[in-house]
Amino acid sequence: MTSIRTKLLAWILPLIFISLGAYFTVSRISINGAMTELAYHDASELAERYAAKLESTLIPTVTIAKIEGKAFESLRDVGATDRKAGTGLLTSWLKDNGFIYGLWVVFEPNAWDGHDKAFANREGFDSSGRFRPYVYREGTTITYTTCDDSDTGDYYQNIRKNPKLQLLEPYLDTVNSQTGEQVLMTSVGLPLKDEAGNFIGAAGCDITLTTFKDLVSDFSLYKTGFATIVSTGGSYIVNPVPELVMKNLKEVDSPAGYERFSGAVAGKAGSVADFYPPLKRTLYRVYAPVSFPGTDQRYVFIANVPLDEILAAPALLLRTEAISFLAILIVLTLLVVLIANRISRPIRSLTERLAVIATGDLTSDITVSGRDETARMAEEMNKLTSAFNGMIKAIKGSTCKLSFVGTDLATDMDETAKAVRNINTSIESMHGLVGTERNDVARTSESVSRITEEMDAFGRLIEEDRNGVALSSSAIEEMIANVASVTRTIDQVEEKTEGLIEASVKGRDTYEKTADLIRKVARESETLLETNEIISQVANQTNLLAMNAAIEAAHAGAAGRGFSVVADEIRKLSETTAAQADESERNIREIMGYISGIVASSDEQGSAFGEIAMDIDRVGNMVAEVKSAMTEQNEGSQQIIEAIKKIKEVTQSIQESAERIRDENEQIRVRVGDLSASSEKIGGSMVEIGTGTAGIAGAVERINGTSIANREAIEKVIEETGRFKTRGSEGCT
């Protein structure tokens, strides 16, 4: 037979295992997804930040190129076409802007001053005499030469074919003629036009792309994350693997990676997580477009992170949670085993005591501890044992007395038999009639006595039954009172649950108001970015105006020196304003990133509020189910009370009938006594007449046999009741 403890463990432990297992599985999926998504978000945000930084470095280059082109167009338009002064202007700009490697201007034949032939083969000019100066840095020295390759160079021919601001593909150029050192460079060029809008040449500036490498040198993402920069045409500009620099991305990246790159060139950021052939590792890569101001050309900044490093943090957290899960599982298992032992121990003790009672030992009680149902059962069992103990003691006492009476009766009957035999000869004539009569009287008397004893026993049983019914009625009434108490408690729990539901609804309303305020702050922050962009544009325009003012002041000569100082101060102020605008933009973007994180957290809180509301609803449903069950229990208990009342009424009716039967039996006993007296008179007559003694002798012999059988039956009863051990004296007195 399966014990209660085993059944409890068999039901509760699997439920605990299944519940905790389901929680761990859901938690593992949620944590892994959330942390991976957070890592992807961080990589994307970092890529956008560095892309913005790269864009900010290109703005001054574009500004210088535009100022250069505008200045030479203005000088040509006003006739200030002194070639030496123009070259000096380029040299001055190069000195003032250390991030520029070189400045160049190329005019179409005779488009500058119409005197190309006069300058043919002169110092600083080739055989064409065209005005196409190029000033550049060689070490710490600024060197001058001519752009004699402009007829074939992409930097000029591309602009000539497509006259608009352009950013050329990166190329290697020698920066030190003595050492042969080459540096990766690019050029920004724009067309020069006359007042009629005709193409007359191009101007531009060269920058080394080592600046880009310096800008991303502090890039850090996880342990080995790195940054790469790719040109519009797909050439690697910055890559931690030197062999890949100037190689085309399409040749080394995966098809999915090239697809994301193409999207970024078109202005759409993207990401991919797949195998990266050059490093033979699976990387998560974010492709962020780097816009080139004033053009539709874009470089692409790529943030690269090994996928195994992204997944390492969730894996560590999941291992920690798994250890916690096992610890909780062990604690709950021990707790369930302890509870099962606490529940089964008193029941096992009760079972063992009942087994002892079944052997006939009524001398000890069951130990009662606590006030639960098991303790109540033990108390009732002690009462039942006590009742059995009293009944067995009463039976033992009665059988002892019957044994003594039987012995005396047997002795008396022996003496009577001897006397009857002495007079048997004198009463032989009346033996048949008197013997028959006395036998009938004796049997009738015996039957009446047995009926009386049975009715007495029946009366005692009815009395015990009434007591048992009364006890059952009291126990059930107490149970009904407990059910009512539990029902009241459930009503209170139901009220508290309703209050909790109201509090949950209020909390969710408060959360939604807070979330709306956060989103409003996010929208307002975007307007700050727009305002900052306007400030930056104003600063760039002011700088351009300051350059133009400086050019005009130079034309004015000594009279324009004061104006030149003011223009220079305005230019410095505009540069400071532009730098501050860049710093403000970075700060605003960081703040917007924090606000985005808060919005995401508030969304998670909203989901948590929803789950809490669902849990509260489930608790309310369970409380309603328990309340319904308690109502049904109360109705069933009332039906039991009604049934017990009917049992009481029937028992009372039976007891009254037994009393009537007992009274009638008493009357019969009196009549039998009268009949016995008549028989005695007849016996006296028989003695006087000396007849019938033979019948009396036979009756005596039969009575003697009956007394012997009665004594054997009494001894059997004594033997059976002797199996029971009772409290108190057990000897016959």
XYZ file of C-alpha atoms in Angstrom:
733
model
C 0.000 0.000 0.000
C 1.325 3.459 -0.921
C 1.743 5.809 2.083
C 0.354 9.359 2.256
C 3.928 10.697 2.450
C 4.832 8.923 -0.797
C 1.689 10.219 -2.507
C 2.401 13.799 -1.401
C 5.969 13.611 -2.675
C 4.830 11.950 -5.918
C 2.419 14.830 -6.631
C 4.177 17.918 -5.262
C 7.800 17.290 -6.329
C 6.979 16.788 -10.053
C 4.868 19.970 -9.970
C 7.794 21.888 -8.453
C 10.232 20.446 -10.999
C 7.925 21.270 -13.919
C 7.151 24.818 -12.663
C 10.781 25.726 -11.989
C 11.885 24.089 -15.226
C 9.363 26.112 -17.219
C 10.424 29.307 -15.426
C 14.110 28.617 -16.120
C 13.424 27.902 -19.799
C 11.383 31.095 -20.287
C 13.926 33.111 -18.302
C 16.811 31.694 -20.357
C 15.116 32.639 -23.631
C 14.187 36.128 -22.342
C 17.623 36.909 -20.891
C 19.489 35.637 -23.939
C 17.240 37.613 -26.289
C 17.292 40.810 -24.199
C 21.069 40.868 -23.650
C 21.796 39.992 -27.272
C 19.426 42.752 -28.397
C 21.131 45.170 -25.977
C 24.539 44.242 -27.406
C 23.244 44.787 -30.945
C 21.807 48.150 -29.892
C 25.116 49.218 -28.295
C 27.016 48.254 -31.444
C 24.554 50.174 -33.635
C 24.671 53.239 -31.403
C 28.481 53.207 -31.322
C 28.623 52.846 -35.107
C 26.283 55.824 -35.570
C 28.347 57.884 -33.110
C 31.608 57.247 -34.958
C 29.913 57.806 -38.301
C 28.801 61.225 -37.041
C 32.362 61.903 -35.860
C 33.715 61.070 -39.319
C 31.103 63.317 -40.929
C 32.191 66.182 -38.661
C 35.808 65.783 -39.837
C 34.742 66.074 -43.476
C 32.788 69.324 -42.953
C 35.888 71.584 -42.550
C 37.457 69.989 -45.641
C 34.359 70.706 -47.706
C 34.212 74.232 -46.277
C 37.849 74.942 -47.265
C 37.212 73.553 -50.750
C 34.128 75.749 -51.167
C 35.962 78.859 -49.861
C 38.856 78.106 -52.193
C 36.589 77.756 -55.228
C 34.519 80.837 -54.353
C 37.640 82.926 -53.753
C 39.239 82.086 -57.109
C 35.957 82.633 -58.934
C 35.662 86.078 -57.260
C 39.292 86.990 -57.993
C 38.842 86.082 -61.642
C 35.558 87.977 -61.896
C 37.087 91.205 -60.497
C 40.231 90.818 -62.604
C 42.589 90.137 -59.660
C 44.387 87.411 -61.625
C 47.900 87.795 -60.276
C 49.174 84.226 -60.416
C 51.725 84.704 -57.692
C 49.110 86.200 -55.378
C 46.791 83.273 -56.115
C 49.522 80.782 -55.266
C 50.296 82.747 -52.094
C 46.637 82.590 -51.118
C 46.749 78.756 -51.396
C 49.912 78.673 -49.311
C 48.337 80.873 -46.623
C 45.262 78.651 -46.403
C 47.414 75.526 -46.167
C 49.392 77.021 -43.289
C 46.210 77.937 -41.415
C 44.596 74.498 -41.809
C 46.910 71.785 -40.573
C 44.496 68.958 -41.373
C 44.825 69.679 -45.127
C 47.643 67.943 -47.008
C 47.434 69.948 -50.205
C 45.419 72.590 -52.105
C 45.094 72.788 -55.865
C 43.412 74.832 -58.585
C 43.212 73.880 -62.275
C 41.849 76.314 -64.894
C 40.957 75.488 -68.436
C 43.325 76.976 -71.077
C 43.308 80.795 -70.811
C 40.358 80.637 -68.429
C 42.212 82.387 -65.598
C 43.730 85.495 -67.102
C 43.924 84.760 -70.837
C 47.753 84.869 -70.789
C 48.699 81.192 -70.706
C 51.065 81.589 -73.668
C 53.001 84.287 -71.842
C 53.733 81.919 -68.968
C 54.643 78.876 -71.085
C 57.817 77.153 -69.835
C 58.407 79.828 -67.230
C 59.419 78.818 -63.722
C 56.498 77.120 -62.036
C 54.646 76.485 -65.327
C 54.741 73.822 -67.974
C 54.779 74.266 -71.737
C 51.038 75.011 -71.796
C 51.405 77.955 -69.443
C 48.016 77.073 -67.807
C 47.326 78.279 -64.287
C 47.056 75.080 -62.218
C 49.050 75.521 -58.986
C 49.348 72.775 -56.328
C 50.766 73.503 -52.850
C 51.290 70.556 -50.482
C 53.200 69.495 -47.412
C 56.419 67.541 -47.557
C 57.396 66.921 -43.978
C 57.321 70.317 -42.307
C 57.851 72.208 -45.554
C 55.159 73.578 -47.866
C 56.087 72.858 -51.460
C 54.747 74.279 -54.738
C 54.325 72.492 -58.037
C 51.872 72.327 -60.937
C 49.078 69.870 -61.610
C 50.621 68.770 -64.882
C 48.652 65.507 -64.820
C 45.273 67.202 -64.786
C 44.589 66.229 -68.375
C 44.471 62.581 -67.318
C 43.960 62.656 -63.550
C 40.615 61.538 -62.152
C 40.652 64.339 -59.617
C 40.072 66.828 -62.464
C 38.557 64.847 -65.285
C 35.740 63.446 -63.115
C 34.700 66.970 -62.112
C 35.020 68.163 -65.708
C 32.667 65.424 -66.881
C 30.289 65.780 -63.944
C 30.637 69.337 -62.648
C 29.601 69.093 -59.027
C 31.187 68.711 -55.608
C 32.841 65.277 -55.450
C 34.809 63.049 -53.093
C 37.321 60.930 -54.981
C 38.079 57.280 -54.321
C 41.073 56.769 -51.972
C 44.527 56.457 -53.561
C 48.131 56.041 -52.456
C 50.345 59.086 -52.917
C 54.033 59.718 -52.162
C 54.359 62.266 -49.371
C 58.159 62.204 -49.107
C 60.160 62.105 -52.321
C 63.365 61.239 -50.492
C 62.079 58.266 -48.505
C 59.395 57.250 -50.961
C 56.800 57.127 -48.134
C 53.273 56.639 -49.413
C 50.069 57.580 -47.597
C 46.437 56.765 -48.301
C 44.698 59.947 -49.421
C 41.541 61.305 -51.004
C 40.574 64.564 -52.674
C 37.603 66.865 -52.386
C 36.990 68.848 -55.570
C 34.368 71.169 -56.992
C 33.861 72.911 -60.349
C 34.749 76.582 -61.043
C 32.309 78.518 -63.211
C 32.171 81.980 -64.718
C 29.332 84.435 -64.304
C 27.445 82.740 -67.131
C 27.708 79.366 -65.422
C 30.250 77.890 -67.829
C 32.852 75.408 -66.591
C 36.251 77.101 -66.361
C 38.162 74.766 -64.039
C 38.190 73.001 -60.707
C 39.539 73.543 -57.203
C 40.014 71.190 -54.316
C 42.015 69.959 -51.407
C 43.774 66.694 -50.527
C 43.534 65.060 -47.105
C 45.350 62.031 -45.741
C 43.086 59.239 -44.536
C 45.358 58.547 -41.563
C 43.071 61.056 -39.869
C 40.258 58.503 -40.111
C 42.480 55.841 -38.574
C 43.291 58.170 -35.673
C 39.602 58.949 -35.158
C 38.686 55.267 -34.658
C 41.834 54.318 -32.745
C 39.912 54.568 -29.468
C 37.066 52.360 -30.752
C 36.350 49.658 -28.179
C 33.500 47.147 -28.101
C 33.738 44.000 -25.954
C 37.176 42.345 -25.911
C 38.248 42.290 -29.555
C 35.659 44.433 -31.338
C 37.145 46.641 -34.058
C 36.166 49.304 -36.599
C 36.588 49.438 -40.371
C 35.915 52.269 -42.830
C 35.053 51.624 -46.463
C 34.912 54.135 -49.318
C 31.960 54.658 -51.627
C 33.515 52.352 -54.202
C 34.048 49.596 -51.622
C 37.766 50.019 -50.810
C 38.882 49.469 -47.228
C 40.301 52.723 -45.863
C 40.762 51.554 -42.261
C 41.131 47.886 -41.311
C 43.107 46.264 -38.452
C 44.415 43.758 -41.006
C 46.951 45.821 -43.029
C 46.742 43.469 -46.025
C 43.076 44.359 -46.494
C 43.597 48.134 -46.792
C 42.680 49.299 -50.332
C 41.151 45.916 -51.102
C 37.548 45.874 -52.242
C 35.012 44.742 -49.650
C 33.131 42.687 -52.229
C 36.171 40.451 -52.658
C 36.614 39.609 -48.955
C 33.238 40.037 -47.218
C 30.262 37.666 -47.311
C 27.379 38.232 -49.782
C 25.120 39.340 -46.927
C 27.802 41.766 -45.707
C 28.192 43.275 -49.165
C 24.417 43.669 -49.406
C 24.354 45.634 -46.126
C 27.295 47.743 -47.357
C 25.418 48.613 -50.546
C 22.423 49.650 -48.470
C 24.605 51.897 -46.281
C 26.099 53.559 -49.402
C 22.514 54.317 -50.400
C 21.928 55.885 -46.972
C 20.318 52.955 -45.125
C 22.057 51.573 -42.049
C 22.039 47.810 -41.595
C 23.576 44.899 -39.736
C 24.414 41.226 -40.250
C 25.724 38.357 -38.125
C 27.559 35.760 -40.179
C 30.953 34.288 -40.995
C 33.663 36.865 -41.808
C 36.171 35.110 -44.116
C 39.266 37.294 -43.491
C 39.277 36.532 -39.748
C 37.578 33.123 -40.034
C 35.167 34.084 -37.242
C 31.447 34.797 -36.962
C 31.026 38.556 -36.457
C 28.118 40.850 -35.782
C 28.670 43.846 -38.103
C 26.839 47.182 -38.108
C 27.046 49.262 -41.316
C 26.542 52.999 -40.674
C 26.576 55.515 -43.586
C 28.990 58.467 -43.353
C 27.474 61.256 -45.445
C 29.719 63.607 -47.399
C 28.233 67.122 -47.006
C 26.888 68.586 -50.203
C 26.984 65.313 -52.178
C 25.133 62.028 -52.437
C 28.392 60.128 -51.825
C 28.861 58.186 -48.600
C 31.625 56.311 -46.854
C 30.580 53.412 -44.616
C 31.663 52.935 -41.010
C 31.499 49.267 -39.914
C 31.485 48.210 -36.240
C 32.660 44.571 -35.960
C 32.105 42.404 -32.858
C 32.766 38.629 -32.530
C 29.401 36.960 -31.924
C 30.806 34.623 -29.284
C 31.818 37.648 -27.182
C 28.279 39.057 -27.425
C 26.821 35.720 -26.280
C 29.372 35.275 -23.471
C 27.585 37.630 -21.038
C 24.149 35.943 -21.412
C 25.818 32.544 -21.064
C 27.504 33.597 -17.804
C 24.235 34.980 -16.443
C 22.393 31.806 -17.444
C 24.987 29.646 -15.676
C 24.537 31.720 -12.531
C 20.769 31.401 -12.814
C 21.067 27.637 -13.349
C 23.063 27.315 -10.122
C 20.426 29.386 -8.307
C 17.705 27.216 -9.866
C 19.349 24.039 -8.541
C 19.773 25.570 -5.084
C 16.095 26.597 -4.978
C 15.090 23.160 -6.244
C 17.062 21.441 -3.479
C 15.629 23.739 -0.785
C 12.059 23.232 -2.034
C 12.574 19.470 -2.223
C 13.811 19.373 1.380
C 10.914 21.597 2.432
C 8.359 19.353 0.705
C 9.888 16.237 2.293
C 9.762 17.932 5.706
C 6.097 18.932 5.236
C 5.209 15.437 4.016
C 6.865 13.960 7.106
C 4.988 16.391 9.374
C 1.683 15.388 7.754
C 2.291 11.630 7.595
C 3.921 11.180 11.034
C 0.720 11.635 13.141
C -1.273 9.532 10.653
C 1.338 6.772 10.847
C 1.284 6.970 14.649
C -2.529 6.705 14.593
C -2.356 3.690 12.257
C 0.160 1.931 14.506
C -2.028 2.517 17.573
C -5.110 1.145 15.761
C -3.113 -1.979 14.913
C -2.366 -2.430 18.644
C -6.066 -1.941 19.506
C -6.957 -4.567 16.879
C -4.943 -7.094 18.924
C -7.170 -6.380 21.958
C -4.957 -3.961 23.920
C -7.228 -1.185 25.289
C -4.899 -0.051 28.077
C -3.299 3.019 26.495
C -4.476 6.134 24.589
C -3.234 7.675 21.345
C -0.956 10.670 21.969
C -2.713 13.875 20.805
C -0.619 16.840 19.617
C -1.881 19.936 17.818
C -5.410 21.018 16.897
C -5.688 19.784 13.295
C -7.966 17.099 11.835
C -5.510 14.315 12.718
C -5.531 15.399 16.355
C -9.349 15.497 16.352
C -9.410 11.984 14.890
C -7.047 10.782 17.614
C -9.253 12.323 20.332
C -12.376 10.636 18.919
C -10.499 7.321 18.654
C -9.456 7.641 22.323
C -13.113 8.179 23.256
C -14.122 5.083 21.266
C -11.360 3.017 22.903
C -12.483 4.233 26.330
C -16.080 3.175 25.534
C -14.910 -0.257 24.398
C -12.786 -0.530 27.543
C -15.832 0.107 29.790
C -18.019 -2.306 27.847
C -15.446 -5.149 27.950
C -14.932 -4.588 31.696
C -18.705 -4.754 32.254
C -18.962 -7.980 30.229
C -16.056 -9.502 32.166
C -17.706 -8.612 35.484
C -21.053 -10.055 34.430
C -19.510 -13.298 33.158
C -17.610 -13.714 36.425
C -20.850 -13.427 38.399
C -22.621 -15.818 36.024
C -19.782 -18.288 36.513
C -20.252 -18.211 40.296
C -24.032 -18.589 39.933
C -23.590 -21.494 37.520
C -21.268 -23.278 39.936
C -23.687 -22.819 42.833
C -26.547 -23.957 40.632
C -24.696 -27.112 39.626
C -23.946 -27.922 43.295
C -27.548 -27.330 44.321
C -28.829 -29.416 41.474
C -26.612 -32.320 42.476
C -28.067 -32.252 45.987
C -31.592 -31.930 44.604
C -31.049 -34.927 42.357
C -30.015 -37.055 45.308
C -33.086 -36.017 47.270
C -35.362 -36.622 44.322
C -33.898 -40.065 43.775
C -34.657 -40.920 47.435
C -38.334 -40.082 46.971
C -38.513 -41.120 43.353
C -40.407 -44.261 44.175
C -43.145 -42.288 45.995
C -43.936 -39.797 43.233
C -43.498 -41.997 40.189
C -47.228 -41.914 39.391
C -47.204 -38.074 38.916
C -43.776 -37.967 37.280
C -44.949 -37.467 33.712
C -47.507 -34.703 34.311
C -45.584 -32.686 36.944
C -42.266 -33.181 35.110
C -43.752 -31.841 31.907
C -45.279 -28.868 33.719
C -42.088 -28.022 35.544
C -40.082 -28.368 32.332
C -42.458 -25.969 30.562
C -42.262 -23.527 33.445
C -38.481 -23.770 33.525
C -38.150 -23.168 29.762
C -40.607 -20.306 29.920
C -38.738 -18.772 32.823
C -35.446 -19.204 31.033
C -36.852 -17.643 27.840
C -38.264 -14.724 29.807
C -34.883 -14.240 31.504
C -33.065 -14.277 28.171
C -35.556 -11.823 26.687
C -35.040 -9.552 29.678
C -31.256 -9.721 29.287
C -31.485 -9.090 25.529
C -33.747 -6.091 26.055
C -31.346 -4.698 28.657
C -28.441 -5.131 26.225
C -30.577 -3.621 23.473
C -31.360 -0.645 25.698
C -27.662 -0.122 26.406
C -26.860 -0.257 22.687
C -29.604 2.283 21.959
C -28.196 4.559 24.681
C -24.673 4.247 23.232
C -26.069 4.948 19.757
C -27.769 8.096 21.067
C -24.482 9.203 22.649
C -22.617 8.532 19.395
C -25.199 10.479 17.414
C -24.892 13.362 19.884
C -21.087 13.340 19.535
C -21.342 13.245 15.720
C -23.839 16.121 15.796
C -21.462 18.194 17.975
C -18.489 17.429 15.717
C -20.416 18.365 12.550
C -21.744 21.578 14.139
C -18.176 22.500 15.015
C -17.127 21.686 11.434
C -19.919 23.973 10.137
C -18.649 26.736 12.419
C -15.120 26.223 11.005
C -16.485 26.316 7.441
C -18.282 29.579 8.227
C -15.067 31.010 9.684
C -13.107 29.972 6.589
C -15.832 31.475 4.360
C -15.548 34.793 6.216
C -11.773 34.711 5.781
C -12.189 34.030 2.047
C -14.558 37.029 1.816
C -11.851 39.169 3.383
C -9.266 37.799 0.939
C -11.672 38.558 -1.915
C -12.001 42.173 -0.716
C -8.193 42.478 -0.476
C -7.849 41.019 -3.999
C -10.276 43.629 -5.356
C -8.228 46.351 -3.642
C -5.072 44.901 -5.168
C -6.663 44.964 -8.631
C -7.563 48.655 -8.163
C -3.990 49.413 -7.014
C -2.601 47.568 -10.066
C -4.826 49.612 -12.414
C -3.717 52.867 -10.736
C -0.053 51.796 -10.991
C -0.415 51.026 -14.704
C -2.091 54.436 -15.305
C 0.792 56.153 -13.500
C 3.322 54.161 -15.621
C 1.568 55.166 -18.869
C 1.637 58.860 -17.887
C 5.364 58.569 -17.090
C 6.042 56.800 -20.415
C 4.227 59.569 -22.311
C 6.373 62.214 -20.571
C 9.561 60.296 -21.478
C 8.508 60.035 -25.144
C 7.714 63.759 -25.161
C 11.226 64.487 -23.801
C 12.649 62.289 -26.607
C 10.739 64.275 -29.254
C 11.870 67.601 -27.735
C 15.479 66.330 -27.791
C 15.196 65.790 -31.548
C 14.262 69.455 -31.977
C 17.488 70.335 -30.089
C 19.437 68.409 -32.753
C 17.713 70.398 -35.495
C 18.486 73.678 -33.691
C 22.123 72.626 -33.243
C 22.362 71.753 -36.952
C 21.120 75.264 -37.829
C 23.755 76.791 -35.496
C 26.458 74.680 -37.175
C 25.318 75.788 -40.632
C 25.268 79.448 -39.540
C 28.807 79.045 -38.144
C 30.045 77.509 -41.435
C 28.371 80.258 -43.449
C 29.876 82.900 -41.137
C 33.312 81.342 -41.654
C 32.826 81.466 -45.412
C 31.761 85.109 -45.213
C 34.820 85.863 -43.047
C 37.069 84.292 -45.717
C 35.421 86.351 -48.404
C 35.794 89.448 -46.246
C 39.479 88.675 -45.824
C 39.840 88.379 -49.595
C 38.072 91.712 -50.104
C 40.230 93.295 -47.378
C 43.295 92.015 -49.190
C 42.047 93.690 -52.369
C 41.577 96.940 -50.445
C 45.224 97.021 -49.435
C 46.249 99.162 -46.477
C 42.770 100.661 -46.181
C 41.282 97.228 -45.551
C 43.677 96.044 -42.846
C 41.350 96.946 -39.986
C 38.518 95.197 -41.746
C 40.836 92.195 -42.246
C 41.425 91.966 -38.468
C 37.689 92.043 -37.817
C 37.114 89.369 -40.508
C 39.783 87.166 -38.948
C 38.142 87.488 -35.515
C 34.767 86.654 -37.033
C 36.298 83.578 -38.702
C 37.786 82.408 -35.374
C 34.451 83.002 -33.638
C 32.627 80.947 -36.307
C 35.146 78.105 -35.949
C 34.666 78.144 -32.150
C 30.896 78.151 -32.642
C 31.131 75.194 -35.063
C 33.281 73.237 -32.591
C 30.836 73.945 -29.778
C 27.930 72.915 -32.040
C 29.677 69.600 -32.733
C 30.212 69.043 -29.009
C 26.546 69.922 -28.315
C 25.420 67.486 -31.002
C 27.437 64.682 -29.405
C 26.033 65.483 -25.947
C 22.452 65.644 -27.265
C 22.852 62.315 -29.073
C 24.186 60.702 -25.854
C 21.202 62.108 -23.928
C 18.834 60.766 -26.617
C 20.507 57.372 -26.263
C 19.859 57.424 -22.504
C 16.245 58.483 -23.129
C 15.830 55.603 -25.604
C 17.066 53.200 -22.914
C 14.562 54.666 -20.444
C 11.742 54.257 -23.016
C 12.736 50.610 -23.538
C 12.813 50.029 -19.752
C 9.400 51.690 -19.375
C 8.007 49.340 -22.047
C 9.332 46.352 -20.077
C 7.686 47.795 -16.938
C 4.410 48.067 -18.874
C 4.654 44.357 -19.752
C 5.401 43.568 -16.094
C 2.277 45.538 -15.015
C 0.229 43.492 -17.490
C 1.567 40.195 -16.098
C 0.859 41.378 -12.507
C -2.744 42.225 -13.460
C -3.163 38.753 -15.034
C -1.749 37.087 -11.867
C -4.149 39.107 -9.679
C -7.081 38.033 -11.877
C -6.030 34.383 -11.526
C -5.817 34.798 -7.718
C -9.319 36.320 -7.717
C -10.638 33.385 -9.760
C -9.059 30.863 -7.379
C -10.531 32.715 -4.361
C -13.977 32.565 -6.034
C -13.555 28.812 -6.640
C -12.562 28.223 -2.993
C -15.517 30.330 -1.821
C -17.889 28.291 -4.019
C -16.456 25.039 -2.650
C -16.876 26.258 0.952
C -20.520 27.192 0.195
C -21.163 23.693 -1.155
C -19.437 22.230 1.949
C -21.689 24.300 4.209
C -24.811 23.099 2.361
C -23.646 19.465 2.616
C -22.989 19.871 6.340
C -26.503 21.240 6.843
C -27.889 18.149 5.094
C -25.842 15.926 7.434
C -27.268 17.786 10.465
C -30.798 17.179 9.188
C -30.009 13.460 8.705
C -28.609 13.192 12.251
C -31.739 14.854 13.629
C -33.820 12.193 11.875
C -31.538 9.468 13.315
C -32.083 10.950 16.791
C -35.836 10.851 16.306
C -35.760 7.210 15.092
C -33.454 6.236 17.995
C -35.825 7.899 20.475
C -38.765 5.986 18.948
C -36.869 2.673 19.182
C -35.944 3.367 22.796
C -39.576 4.045 23.691
C -40.646 0.776 21.968
C -37.940 -1.103 23.890
C -39.264 0.348 27.161
C -42.767 -0.894 26.317
C -41.449 -4.362 25.447
C -39.503 -4.430 28.711
C -42.676 -3.567 30.683
C -44.689 -6.281 28.934
C -41.895 -8.794 29.528
C -41.984 -7.925 33.227
C -45.689 -8.760 33.311
C -44.957 -12.107 31.627
C -42.232 -12.743 34.161
C -44.737 -12.111 36.978
C -47.205 -14.547 35.420
C -44.470 -17.148 35.042
C -43.670 -16.595 38.696
C -47.298 -17.244 39.569
C -47.197 -20.359 37.454
C -44.037 -21.478 39.187
C -45.733 -20.967 42.534
C -48.583 -23.107 41.337
C -46.087 -25.747 40.329
C -44.542 -25.621 43.769
C -47.937 -26.215 45.261
C -48.400 -29.131 42.927
C -44.959 -30.383 43.924
C -45.978 -30.199 47.568
C -49.023 -32.161 46.723
C -46.777 -34.609 44.881
C -44.618 -34.978 47.967
C -47.742 -35.535 50.070
C -49.041 -38.062 47.688
C -45.532 -39.422 46.949
C -46.070 -39.469 43.256
C -44.333 -37.741 40.357
C -40.843 -37.788 41.859
C -39.497 -39.665 38.909
C -40.466 -36.728 36.601
C -38.913 -34.260 39.022
C -35.722 -36.341 39.097
C -35.539 -36.254 35.281
C -36.131 -32.520 35.289
C -33.372 -32.092 37.831
C -30.985 -34.102 35.692
C -31.810 -31.972 32.645
C -31.422 -28.747 34.584
C -28.122 -30.026 35.852
C -27.010 -30.671 32.246
C -28.197 -27.225 31.252
C -26.233 -25.624 34.065
C -23.111 -27.452 32.897
C -23.641 -26.198 29.303
C -24.288 -22.703 30.629
C -21.079 -22.849 32.639
C -19.134 -23.895 29.498
C -20.657 -21.005 27.534
C -19.694 -18.588 30.311
C -16.129 -19.921 30.291
C -16.033 -19.369 26.499
C -17.163 -15.747 26.955
C -14.518 -15.272 29.640
C -11.893 -16.683 27.313
C -12.923 -14.355 24.457
C -13.095 -11.227 26.597
C -9.797 -12.183 28.196
C -8.077 -11.263 24.953
C -8.814 -7.606 25.662
C -6.454 -5.737 27.981
C -8.424 -3.065 29.854
C -7.571 -0.357 32.329
C -8.467 -0.983 36.004
C -9.128 -4.229 37.953
C -9.921 -7.291 35.818
C -10.260 -10.091 38.425
C -13.568 -11.732 39.407
C -14.685 -10.698 42.930
